[in-house]
Every structure is written in C-alpha cells, then in structure tokens.
Short mmCIF file of C-alpha atoms in Angstrom, two decimals:
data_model
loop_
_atom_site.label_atom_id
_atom_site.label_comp_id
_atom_site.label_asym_id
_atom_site.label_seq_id
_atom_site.Cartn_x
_atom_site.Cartn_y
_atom_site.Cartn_z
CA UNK E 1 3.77 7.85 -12.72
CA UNK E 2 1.31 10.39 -11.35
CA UNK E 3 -1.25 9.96 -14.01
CA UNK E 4 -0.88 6.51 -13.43
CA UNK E 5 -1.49 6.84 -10.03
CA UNK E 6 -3.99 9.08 -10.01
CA UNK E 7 -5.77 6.44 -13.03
CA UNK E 8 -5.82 3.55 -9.73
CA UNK E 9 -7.01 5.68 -7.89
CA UNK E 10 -10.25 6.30 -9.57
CA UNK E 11 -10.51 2.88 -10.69
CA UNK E 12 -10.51 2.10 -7.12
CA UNK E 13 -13.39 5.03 -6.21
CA UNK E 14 -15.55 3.48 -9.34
CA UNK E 15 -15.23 0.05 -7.89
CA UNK E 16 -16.04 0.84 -4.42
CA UNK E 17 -19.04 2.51 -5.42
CA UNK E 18 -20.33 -0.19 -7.57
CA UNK E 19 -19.83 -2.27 -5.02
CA UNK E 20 -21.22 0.42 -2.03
CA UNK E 21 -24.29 0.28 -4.87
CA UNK E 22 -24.39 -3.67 -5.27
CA UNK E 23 -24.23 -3.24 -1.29
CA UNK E 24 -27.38 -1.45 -1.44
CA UNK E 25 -29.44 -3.22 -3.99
CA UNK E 26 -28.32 -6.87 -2.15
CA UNK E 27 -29.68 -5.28 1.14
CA UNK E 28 -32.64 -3.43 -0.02
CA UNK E 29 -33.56 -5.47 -2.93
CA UNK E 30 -35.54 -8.35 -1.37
CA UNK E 31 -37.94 -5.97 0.63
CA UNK E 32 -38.26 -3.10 -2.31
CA UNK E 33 -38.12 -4.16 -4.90
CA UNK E 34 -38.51 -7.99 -5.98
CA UNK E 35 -40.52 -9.27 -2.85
CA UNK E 36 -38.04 -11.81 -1.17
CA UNK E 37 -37.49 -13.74 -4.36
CA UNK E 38 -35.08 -16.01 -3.21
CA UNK E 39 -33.07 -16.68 -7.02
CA UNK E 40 -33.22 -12.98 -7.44
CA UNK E 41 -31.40 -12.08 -3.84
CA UNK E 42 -28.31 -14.92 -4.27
CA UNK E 43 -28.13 -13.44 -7.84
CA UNK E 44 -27.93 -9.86 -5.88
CA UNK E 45 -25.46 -11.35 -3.26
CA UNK E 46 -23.10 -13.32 -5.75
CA UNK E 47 -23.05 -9.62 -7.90
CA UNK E 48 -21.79 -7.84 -4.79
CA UNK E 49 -19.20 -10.51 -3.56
CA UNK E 50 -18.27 -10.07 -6.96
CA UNK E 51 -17.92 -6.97 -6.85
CA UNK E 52 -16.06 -6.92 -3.55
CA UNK E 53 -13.13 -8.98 -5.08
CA UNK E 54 -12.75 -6.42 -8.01
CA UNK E 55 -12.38 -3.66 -5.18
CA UNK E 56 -9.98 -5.76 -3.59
CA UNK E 57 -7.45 -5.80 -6.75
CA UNK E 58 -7.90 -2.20 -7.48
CA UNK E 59 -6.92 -1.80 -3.83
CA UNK E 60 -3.94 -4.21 -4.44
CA UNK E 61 -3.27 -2.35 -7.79
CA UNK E 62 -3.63 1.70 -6.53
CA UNK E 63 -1.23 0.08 -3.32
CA UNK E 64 1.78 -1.49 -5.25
CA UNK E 65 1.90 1.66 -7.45
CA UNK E 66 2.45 4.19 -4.40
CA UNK E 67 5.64 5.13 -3.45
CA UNK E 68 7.36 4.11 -0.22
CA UNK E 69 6.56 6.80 1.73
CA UNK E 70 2.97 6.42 0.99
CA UNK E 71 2.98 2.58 1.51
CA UNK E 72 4.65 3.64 4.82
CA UNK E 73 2.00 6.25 5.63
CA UNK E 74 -0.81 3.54 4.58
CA UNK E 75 0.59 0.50 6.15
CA UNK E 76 1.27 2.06 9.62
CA UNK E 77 -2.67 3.29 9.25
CA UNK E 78 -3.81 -0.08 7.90
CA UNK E 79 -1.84 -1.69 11.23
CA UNK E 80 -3.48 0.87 13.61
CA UNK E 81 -6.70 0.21 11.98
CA UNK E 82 -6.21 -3.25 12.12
CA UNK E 83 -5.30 -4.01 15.70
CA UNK E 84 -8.20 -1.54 16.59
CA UNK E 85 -10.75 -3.05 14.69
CA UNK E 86 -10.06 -6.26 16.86
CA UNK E 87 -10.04 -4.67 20.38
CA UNK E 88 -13.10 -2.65 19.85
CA UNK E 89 -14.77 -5.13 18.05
CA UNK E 90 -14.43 -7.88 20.92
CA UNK E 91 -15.30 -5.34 23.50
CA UNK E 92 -18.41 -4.36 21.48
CA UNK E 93 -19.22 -7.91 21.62
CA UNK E 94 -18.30 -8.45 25.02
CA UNK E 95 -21.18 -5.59 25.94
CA UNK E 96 -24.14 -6.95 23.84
CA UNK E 97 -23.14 -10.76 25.13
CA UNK E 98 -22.89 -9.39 28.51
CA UNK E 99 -26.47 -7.35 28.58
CA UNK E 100 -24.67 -4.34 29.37
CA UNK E 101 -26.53 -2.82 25.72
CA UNK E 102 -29.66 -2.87 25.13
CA UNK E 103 -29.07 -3.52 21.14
CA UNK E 104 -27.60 -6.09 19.37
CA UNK E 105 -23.93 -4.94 18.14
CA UNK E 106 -24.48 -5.11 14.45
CA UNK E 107 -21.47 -5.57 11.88
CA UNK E 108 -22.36 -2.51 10.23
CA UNK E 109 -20.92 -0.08 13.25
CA UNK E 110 -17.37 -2.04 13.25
CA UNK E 111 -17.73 -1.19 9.69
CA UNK E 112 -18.06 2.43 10.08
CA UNK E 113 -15.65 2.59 12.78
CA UNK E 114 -13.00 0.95 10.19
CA UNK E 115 -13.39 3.45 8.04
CA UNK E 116 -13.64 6.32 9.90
CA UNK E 117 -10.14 5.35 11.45
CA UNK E 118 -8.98 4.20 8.41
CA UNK E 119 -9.59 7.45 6.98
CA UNK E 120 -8.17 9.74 10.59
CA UNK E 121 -5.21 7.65 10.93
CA UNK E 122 -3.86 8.37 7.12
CA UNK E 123 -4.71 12.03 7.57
CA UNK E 124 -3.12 12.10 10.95
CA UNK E 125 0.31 9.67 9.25
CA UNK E 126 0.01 12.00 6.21
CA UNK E 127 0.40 15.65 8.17
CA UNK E 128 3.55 14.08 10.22
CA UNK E 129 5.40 13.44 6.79
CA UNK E 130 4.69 17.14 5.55
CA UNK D 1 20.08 10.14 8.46
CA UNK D 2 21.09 14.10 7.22
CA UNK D 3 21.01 14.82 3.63
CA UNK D 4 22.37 17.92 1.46
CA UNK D 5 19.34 17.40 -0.87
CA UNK D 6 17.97 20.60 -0.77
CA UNK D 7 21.60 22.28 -1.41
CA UNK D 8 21.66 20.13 -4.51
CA UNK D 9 18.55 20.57 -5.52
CA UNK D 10 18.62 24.60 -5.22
CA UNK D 11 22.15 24.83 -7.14
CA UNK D 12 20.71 22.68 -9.67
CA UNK D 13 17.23 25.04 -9.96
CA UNK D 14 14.66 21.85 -9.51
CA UNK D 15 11.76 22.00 -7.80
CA UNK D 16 10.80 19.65 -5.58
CA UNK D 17 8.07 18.45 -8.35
CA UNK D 18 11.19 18.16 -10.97
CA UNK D 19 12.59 15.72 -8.66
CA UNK D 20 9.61 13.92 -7.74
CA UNK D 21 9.41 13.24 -11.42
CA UNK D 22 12.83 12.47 -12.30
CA UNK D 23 12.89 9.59 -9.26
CA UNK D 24 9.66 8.28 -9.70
CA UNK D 25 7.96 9.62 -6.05
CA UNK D 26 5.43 12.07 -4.95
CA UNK D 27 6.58 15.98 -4.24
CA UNK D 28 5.93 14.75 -0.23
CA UNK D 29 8.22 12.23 -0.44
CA UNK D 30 10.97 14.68 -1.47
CA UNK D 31 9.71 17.16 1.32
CA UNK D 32 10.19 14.59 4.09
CA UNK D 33 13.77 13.24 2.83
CA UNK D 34 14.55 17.01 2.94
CA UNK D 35 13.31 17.70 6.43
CA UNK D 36 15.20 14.27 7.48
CA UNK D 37 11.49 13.10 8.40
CA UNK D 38 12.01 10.10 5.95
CA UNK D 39 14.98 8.53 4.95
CA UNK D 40 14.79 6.88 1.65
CA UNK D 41 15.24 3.34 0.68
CA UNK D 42 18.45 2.26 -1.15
CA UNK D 43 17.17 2.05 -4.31
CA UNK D 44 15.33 5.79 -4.28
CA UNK D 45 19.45 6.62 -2.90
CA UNK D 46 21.02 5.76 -6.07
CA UNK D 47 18.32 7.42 -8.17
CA UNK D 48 18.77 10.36 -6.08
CA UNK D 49 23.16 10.43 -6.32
CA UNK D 50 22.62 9.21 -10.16
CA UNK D 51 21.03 12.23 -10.65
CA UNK D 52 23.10 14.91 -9.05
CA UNK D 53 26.36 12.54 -10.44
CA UNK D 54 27.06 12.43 -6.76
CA UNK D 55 28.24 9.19 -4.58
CA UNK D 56 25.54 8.39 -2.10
CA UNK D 57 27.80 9.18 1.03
CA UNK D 58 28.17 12.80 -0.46
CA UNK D 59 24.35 13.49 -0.09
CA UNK D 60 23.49 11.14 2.52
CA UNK D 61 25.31 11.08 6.63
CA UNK D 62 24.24 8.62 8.73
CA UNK D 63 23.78 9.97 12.19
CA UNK D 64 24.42 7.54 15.02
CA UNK D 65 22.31 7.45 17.71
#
C-alpha cells in the first residue's frame, strides 16, 4: 500500500513537470525558438492540454489510493482552496475592471495563489491530525 | 468517539507502523484515531476489532455530546 502510494505519487510529480515543461515550451516557444509559426504553436498547445489531462488522472489515481484521513485532510484543503480561489479571484477582477490597479490582473497570479494555498492549507490540515 | 487502541496495541507489542500495515492506512492515521482526533470509518472499525479479535463496541465508546 505504501509503495503503491508513494509509486502515484511520483507519477503525479513526473506528470506535472512534463506538463510545467510543455507549459513552458507552449509559452516561450513562439518568440524563442520557432518564430511565431503558427502549426508549430497549436502543435505546442495541443501537447500541453495533453499533457494537462494525464496530470489530471494521476491526480485522480494518487487521490483514490489515499486513505481517509488523507482524503479528509486534502478535501477540506481542496474546499478552502476552492471557495478562495473564487472570492479573490472576483475581487482581483473587480480592481483591474474598476481602475483601482494599474495592471491588468493576469491568470497567472490566481494561479500562484492556488497553489500556494493549496500547498499552506494541507500543511496547516496535516499538523492538526498529528 | 474514545478508543482503547493504544491499550491494545501496547499489550499486543505493535507499533503504530505494524498497524498501519495490517489495516491498510498511514502511521498518522493510527496516531489521530489514538488521540481521538479522527474517528475512523466503519469499515477501517472492523479491520481494526478483526484484528485485536475484539467486538467494535469493546474498542470503540461513543461519547454523546
């Protein structure tokens, strides 16, 4: 069960990465390296949706195979996470639709903040179960 | 819910990794059962009394509130 567990696990590191990397090349690609060759980015896009959806069944996989006290640790997170993501998203948007920032609100900071949450609210559920 | 897990577990000499193994969970899963921080579902119960040849009422008391 652990080595099984801890198998998901890095299945699920190796296909966030690739897709982190297919991320990266999609992104940087069409100014770097092949000159805004149109075929070349969809074929770059397409590879990282791809690769999105494979992250999204290791996810599914490395979940079902945790017990219930981690699924309970990870789903009260995921719910935080969730319901946070929406309220400081909207207000985010609220502020660049409103003037009151001078920048655009770009995707890419929800992002971060997802994660970063993501990632205080399981260490935070994980301590209270020790 | 209280639980005479750790009792059970001490006069049998497991650790909390023995158990962990034997029912299928992590070692922090058996930590927070044992502190009464988690109570386990039904099925995790049995695995738990099947083990120790124990009915589940003689490990587990459910505390009302």
């Amino acid at each position: 069960m652990k080595k099984e567990r801890k198998k998901n696990l890095y299945t699920l590191a190796v296909w966030t990465w690739s897709w982190v990397a297919t991320m990266a090349l999609a992104t940087f690609g069409p100014k770097y390296i092949w000159d805004d060759h149109t075929v070349l980015t969809v074929l770059a896009i397409s590879v990282n949706f791809v690769h999105g959806i494979l992250m999204i069944f290791a996810n599914r996989k490395f979940f079902n195979n945790l017990d219930e006290l981690q699924r309970k640790i990870h789903l009260e997170s995921l719910a935080l996470t969730l319901g946070l993501a929406i309220v400081v998203g909207l207000s985010y948007s609220l502020l660049d639709v409103t003037n009151l920032i001078n920048f655009d609100a770009d995707i890419s900071n929800l992002v971060i903040f997802i994660g970063l949450t993501y990632l205080v609210l399981v260490t935070i559920n994980s301590r209270r179960y020790t | 819910m209280k639980n005479k897990l750790k009792v059970l577990r001490a006069e049998h000499s497991y650790t909390q990794e023995d158990l962990a193994e034997f029912i299928g969970v992590s070692r922090q899963t058996i930590n927070a059962i044992e502190k009464g921080k988690f109570d386990p579902s039904l099925p995790t119960a049995f695995r738990i009394s099947r083990i120790f040849k124990l009915p589940i009422e003689a490990i587990f008391t459910f505390e009302e509130t």
